[in-house]
């Protein structure tokens, strides 16, 4: 499928900038050539994704959401990274597979979906491992539909319920309004969670949620909304507690870590909803998970 023309009047994400990304950039500050900042094995995803060797994580430069507290802000907000051709991106996927990656983990790929599809078209037959669409949850069903037959697992980080909160922290007052139908589309494409004999997730949707300091009520409202919209066996929930104040967190009123009380309040609501899932320990600060990023192609690829 050639969907590169979608860059010429870009409406890939709910911002719908309409930018001609062959000539300029939109809110995500990225043009029509794919850029990444890192492609390595990553051992800090959920256990059913990381397994023994880790996910083959490809971190895309730029972001259509740009939250003010982003742990990866050099990449998401400051657009650190380097350009690749579609062939090089395809070879990057193969390199990760050859390193033993349990899956290909596309981190914040929304604004580069046409390039991802072009690259996957080159290697789908030989990849042999699941493909994860690991995104910020601010998605369009039409864009997600392009991924049918390409993405096996969706890993949205569902961030906000209240429009005022998403407006102030991510300039996206319509965040939840857009995210809910996107989640429904993800379950439609990926189906219910399912595993292979080794406990590897091979299909389904894991909804992540990072609890923010001072905003447990918003997290609880989010869990209730999920409970009203999805049956317990339709999605998995991954509740994350390791928020660490970085980037503009202080000025946004997020200047500390999450308390045990805040986290347990949200956990109780998720458990009451009956969702299966994962809990990440409070002892691990986010800095532990923040990898090194690069502004140049730092690994060898064939014909490069
Ligand atoms: S992907 Fe980027 S250019 Fe396209 S609509 Fe979203 S923010 Fe705008």
mmCIF file of N, CA, C and O in Angstrom, residues 133-182:
data_model
loop_
_atom_site.group_PDB
_atom_site.id
_atom_site.type_symbol
_atom_site.label_atom_id
_atom_site.label_comp_id
_atom_site.label_asym_id
_atom_site.label_seq_id
_atom_site.Cartn_x
_atom_site.Cartn_y
_atom_site.Cartn_z
ATOM 1 N N UNK A 133 2.160 -1.351 18.138
ATOM 2 C CA UNK A 133 1.930 0.085 17.898
ATOM 3 C C UNK A 133 1.789 0.736 19.272
ATOM 4 O O UNK A 133 0.766 0.629 19.936
ATOM 5 N N UNK A 134 2.864 1.380 19.714
ATOM 6 C CA UNK A 134 3.006 1.898 21.084
ATOM 7 C C UNK A 134 2.834 3.416 21.027
ATOM 8 O O UNK A 134 3.758 4.136 20.629
ATOM 9 N N UNK A 135 1.645 3.906 21.379
ATOM 10 C CA UNK A 135 1.301 5.301 21.059
ATOM 11 C C UNK A 135 0.747 6.040 22.269
ATOM 12 O O UNK A 135 0.543 5.467 23.330
ATOM 13 N N UNK A 136 0.487 7.338 22.068
ATOM 14 C CA UNK A 136 -0.007 8.177 23.146
ATOM 15 C C UNK A 136 -1.515 8.172 23.313
ATOM 16 O O UNK A 136 -2.042 8.922 24.142
ATOM 17 N N UNK A 137 -2.215 7.371 22.535
ATOM 18 C CA UNK A 137 -3.658 7.252 22.699
ATOM 19 C C UNK A 137 -4.465 8.323 21.971
ATOM 20 O O UNK A 137 -5.682 8.225 21.872
ATOM 21 N N UNK A 138 -3.793 9.351 21.463
ATOM 22 C CA UNK A 138 -4.488 10.445 20.761
ATOM 23 C C UNK A 138 -4.428 10.117 19.276
ATOM 24 O O UNK A 138 -3.509 10.524 18.567
ATOM 25 N N UNK A 139 -5.414 9.329 18.838
ATOM 26 C CA UNK A 139 -5.341 8.695 17.529
ATOM 27 C C UNK A 139 -6.654 8.887 16.777
ATOM 28 O O UNK A 139 -7.683 9.204 17.363
ATOM 29 N N UNK A 140 -6.592 8.611 15.472
ATOM 30 C CA UNK A 140 -7.798 8.624 14.652
ATOM 31 C C UNK A 140 -8.099 7.203 14.164
ATOM 32 O O UNK A 140 -7.182 6.518 13.675
ATOM 33 N N UNK A 141 -9.363 6.766 14.233
ATOM 34 C CA UNK A 141 -9.696 5.430 13.742
ATOM 35 C C UNK A 141 -9.283 5.211 12.288
ATOM 36 O O UNK A 141 -8.849 4.113 11.911
ATOM 37 N N UNK A 142 -9.382 6.263 11.473
ATOM 38 C CA UNK A 142 -9.030 6.126 10.048
ATOM 39 C C UNK A 142 -7.546 5.794 9.873
ATOM 40 O O UNK A 142 -7.166 5.000 9.004
ATOM 41 N N UNK A 143 -6.715 6.428 10.684
ATOM 42 C CA UNK A 143 -5.269 6.153 10.602
ATOM 43 C C UNK A 143 -4.973 4.756 11.134
ATOM 44 O O UNK A 143 -4.175 4.007 10.560
ATOM 45 N N UNK A 144 -5.641 4.382 12.227
ATOM 46 C CA UNK A 144 -5.433 3.048 12.792
ATOM 47 C C UNK A 144 -5.849 1.966 11.800
ATOM 48 O O UNK A 144 -5.217 0.910 11.715
ATOM 49 N N UNK A 145 -6.904 2.248 11.043
ATOM 50 C CA UNK A 145 -7.377 1.257 10.072
ATOM 51 C C UNK A 145 -6.290 0.913 9.057
ATOM 52 O O UNK A 145 -6.225 -0.219 8.561
ATOM 53 N N UNK A 146 -5.424 1.880 8.743
ATOM 54 C CA UNK A 146 -4.319 1.628 7.810
ATOM 55 C C UNK A 146 -3.400 0.527 8.324
ATOM 56 O O UNK A 146 -2.676 -0.106 7.555
ATOM 57 N N UNK A 147 -3.415 0.307 9.645
ATOM 58 C CA UNK A 147 -2.485 -0.644 10.269
ATOM 59 C C UNK A 147 -3.033 -2.060 10.340
ATOM 60 O O UNK A 147 -2.353 -2.967 10.844
ATOM 61 N N UNK A 148 -4.255 -2.243 9.875
ATOM 62 C CA UNK A 148 -4.831 -3.593 9.878
ATOM 63 C C UNK A 148 -3.960 -4.500 9.001
ATOM 64 O O UNK A 148 -3.643 -4.157 7.868
ATOM 65 N N UNK A 149 -3.567 -5.620 9.545
ATOM 66 C CA UNK A 149 -2.674 -6.519 8.808
ATOM 67 C C UNK A 149 -1.199 -6.216 9.043
ATOM 68 O O UNK A 149 -0.329 -6.968 8.594
ATOM 69 N N UNK A 150 -0.902 -5.104 9.718
ATOM 70 C CA UNK A 150 0.496 -4.734 10.020
ATOM 71 C C UNK A 150 0.770 -4.784 11.529
ATOM 72 O O UNK A 150 1.789 -5.317 11.955
ATOM 73 N N UNK A 151 -0.123 -4.197 12.325
ATOM 74 C CA UNK A 151 0.091 -4.171 13.782
ATOM 75 C C UNK A 151 -0.646 -5.339 14.429
ATOM 76 O O UNK A 151 -1.818 -5.591 14.144
ATOM 77 N N UNK A 152 0.049 -6.053 15.306
ATOM 78 C CA UNK A 152 -0.563 -7.180 16.029
ATOM 79 C C UNK A 152 -1.065 -6.755 17.397
ATOM 80 O O UNK A 152 -2.038 -7.301 17.915
ATOM 81 N N UNK A 153 -0.349 -5.822 17.993
ATOM 82 C CA UNK A 153 -0.630 -5.403 19.366
ATOM 83 C C UNK A 153 -0.692 -3.878 19.410
ATOM 84 O O UNK A 153 0.156 -3.202 18.804
ATOM 85 N N UNK A 154 -1.670 -3.356 20.110
ATOM 86 C CA UNK A 154 -1.726 -1.911 20.345
ATOM 87 C C UNK A 154 -1.420 -1.656 21.816
ATOM 88 O O UNK A 154 -1.945 -2.346 22.702
ATOM 89 N N UNK A 155 -0.579 -0.662 22.053
ATOM 90 C CA UNK A 155 -0.124 -0.333 23.400
ATOM 91 C C UNK A 155 -0.307 1.178 23.609
ATOM 92 O O UNK A 155 0.657 1.936 23.638
ATOM 93 N N UNK A 156 -1.572 1.621 23.706
ATOM 94 C CA UNK A 156 -1.807 3.059 23.894
ATOM 95 C C UNK A 156 -1.585 3.459 25.347
ATOM 96 O O UNK A 156 -1.951 2.729 26.254
ATOM 97 N N UNK A 157 -0.969 4.609 25.524
ATOM 98 C CA UNK A 157 -0.821 5.181 26.861
ATOM 99 C C UNK A 157 -1.983 6.156 27.041
ATOM 100 O O UNK A 157 -1.928 7.298 26.580
ATOM 101 N N UNK A 158 -3.045 5.687 27.687
ATOM 102 C CA UNK A 158 -4.232 6.522 27.870
ATOM 103 C C UNK A 158 -3.965 7.478 29.033
ATOM 104 O O UNK A 158 -3.775 7.050 30.166
ATOM 105 N N UNK A 159 -3.967 8.783 28.748
ATOM 106 C CA UNK A 159 -3.379 9.722 29.700
ATOM 107 C C UNK A 159 -4.382 10.520 30.531
ATOM 108 O O UNK A 159 -4.154 10.753 31.712
ATOM 109 N N UNK A 160 -5.452 11.004 29.930
ATOM 110 C CA UNK A 160 -6.317 11.973 30.621
ATOM 111 C C UNK A 160 -7.793 11.649 30.402
ATOM 112 O O UNK A 160 -8.164 11.119 29.361
ATOM 113 N N UNK A 161 -8.610 12.046 31.352
ATOM 114 C CA UNK A 161 -10.070 11.979 31.183
ATOM 115 C C UNK A 161 -10.633 13.393 31.009
ATOM 116 O O UNK A 161 -11.349 13.680 30.069
ATOM 117 N N UNK A 162 -10.275 14.277 31.924
ATOM 118 C CA UNK A 162 -10.866 15.620 31.954
ATOM 119 C C UNK A 162 -10.312 16.507 30.824
ATOM 120 O O UNK A 162 -9.095 16.610 30.667
ATOM 121 N N UNK A 163 -11.193 17.164 30.059
ATOM 122 C CA UNK A 163 -10.718 18.017 28.960
ATOM 123 C C UNK A 163 -9.840 19.173 29.440
ATOM 124 O O UNK A 163 -8.894 19.561 28.752
ATOM 125 N N UNK A 164 -10.146 19.711 30.627
ATOM 126 C CA UNK A 164 -9.333 20.814 31.143
ATOM 127 C C UNK A 164 -7.907 20.357 31.430
ATOM 128 O O UNK A 164 -6.939 21.071 31.141
ATOM 129 N N UNK A 165 -7.798 19.152 31.969
ATOM 130 C CA UNK A 165 -6.465 18.624 32.297
ATOM 131 C C UNK A 165 -5.670 18.333 31.021
ATOM 132 O O UNK A 165 -4.502 18.735 30.897
ATOM 133 N N UNK A 166 -6.305 17.670 30.069
ATOM 134 C CA UNK A 166 -5.576 17.356 28.823
ATOM 135 C C UNK A 166 -5.267 18.626 28.044
ATOM 136 O O UNK A 166 -4.241 18.717 27.366
ATOM 137 N N UNK A 167 -6.133 19.634 28.190
ATOM 138 C CA UNK A 167 -5.862 20.909 27.528
ATOM 139 C C UNK A 167 -4.639 21.588 28.119
ATOM 140 O O UNK A 167 -3.785 22.100 27.394
ATOM 141 N N UNK A 168 -4.532 21.570 29.442
ATOM 142 C CA UNK A 168 -3.415 22.276 30.068
ATOM 143 C C UNK A 168 -2.108 21.495 29.975
ATOM 144 O O UNK A 168 -1.040 22.089 29.857
ATOM 145 N N UNK A 169 -2.161 20.177 29.985
ATOM 146 C CA UNK A 169 -0.916 19.400 29.992
ATOM 147 C C UNK A 169 -0.459 18.967 28.595
ATOM 148 O O UNK A 169 0.718 18.664 28.403
ATOM 149 N N UNK A 170 -1.382 18.944 27.637
ATOM 150 C CA UNK A 170 -0.999 18.446 26.312
ATOM 151 C C UNK A 170 -1.631 19.244 25.160
ATOM 152 O O UNK A 170 -1.584 18.782 24.014
ATOM 153 N N UNK A 171 -2.204 20.399 25.477
ATOM 154 C CA UNK A 171 -2.833 21.208 24.423
ATOM 155 C C UNK A 171 -3.833 20.382 23.610
ATOM 156 O O UNK A 171 -3.926 20.535 22.389
ATOM 157 N N UNK A 172 -4.554 19.507 24.302
ATOM 158 C CA UNK A 172 -5.500 18.632 23.604
ATOM 159 C C UNK A 172 -6.752 18.474 24.461
ATOM 160 O O UNK A 172 -6.938 17.453 25.134
ATOM 161 N N UNK A 173 -7.614 19.488 24.438
ATOM 162 C CA UNK A 173 -8.840 19.431 25.218
ATOM 163 C C UNK A 173 -9.776 18.315 24.780
ATOM 164 O O UNK A 173 -10.660 17.902 25.526
ATOM 165 N N UNK A 174 -9.571 17.820 23.562
ATOM 166 C CA UNK A 174 -10.427 16.746 23.047
ATOM 167 C C UNK A 174 -9.767 15.371 23.212
ATOM 168 O O UNK A 174 -10.154 14.413 22.538
ATOM 169 N N UNK A 175 -8.784 15.277 24.110
ATOM 170 C CA UNK A 175 -8.010 14.034 24.216
ATOM 171 C C UNK A 175 -8.900 12.813 24.431
ATOM 172 O O UNK A 175 -8.879 11.861 23.653
ATOM 173 N N UNK A 176 -9.698 12.813 25.495
ATOM 174 C CA UNK A 176 -10.467 11.599 25.799
ATOM 175 C C UNK A 176 -11.552 11.355 24.756
ATOM 176 O O UNK A 176 -11.807 10.211 24.360
ATOM 177 N N UNK A 177 -12.152 12.433 24.298
ATOM 178 C CA UNK A 177 -13.187 12.329 23.257
ATOM 179 C C UNK A 177 -12.648 11.606 22.013
ATOM 180 O O UNK A 177 -13.342 10.818 21.375
ATOM 181 N N UNK A 178 -11.381 11.869 21.678
ATOM 182 C CA UNK A 178 -10.766 11.213 20.515
ATOM 183 C C UNK A 178 -10.239 9.821 20.860
ATOM 184 O O UNK A 178 -10.220 8.923 20.009
ATOM 185 N N UNK A 179 -9.791 9.655 22.091
ATOM 186 C CA UNK A 179 -9.124 8.402 22.457
ATOM 187 C C UNK A 179 -10.089 7.224 22.552
ATOM 188 O O UNK A 179 -9.717 6.091 22.201
ATOM 189 N N UNK A 180 -11.287 7.462 23.033
ATOM 190 C CA UNK A 180 -12.204 6.341 23.256
ATOM 191 C C UNK A 180 -12.561 5.609 21.960
ATOM 192 O O UNK A 180 -12.431 4.373 21.884
ATOM 193 N N UNK A 181 -12.991 6.337 20.899
ATOM 194 C CA UNK A 181 -13.234 5.605 19.644
ATOM 195 C C UNK A 181 -11.964 4.994 19.059
ATOM 196 O O UNK A 181 -12.031 3.950 18.381
ATOM 197 N N UNK A 182 -10.819 5.614 19.329
ATOM 198 C CA UNK A 182 -9.563 5.028 18.844
ATOM 199 C C UNK A 182 -9.301 3.695 19.547
ATOM 200 O O UNK A 182 -8.888 2.717 18.917
#
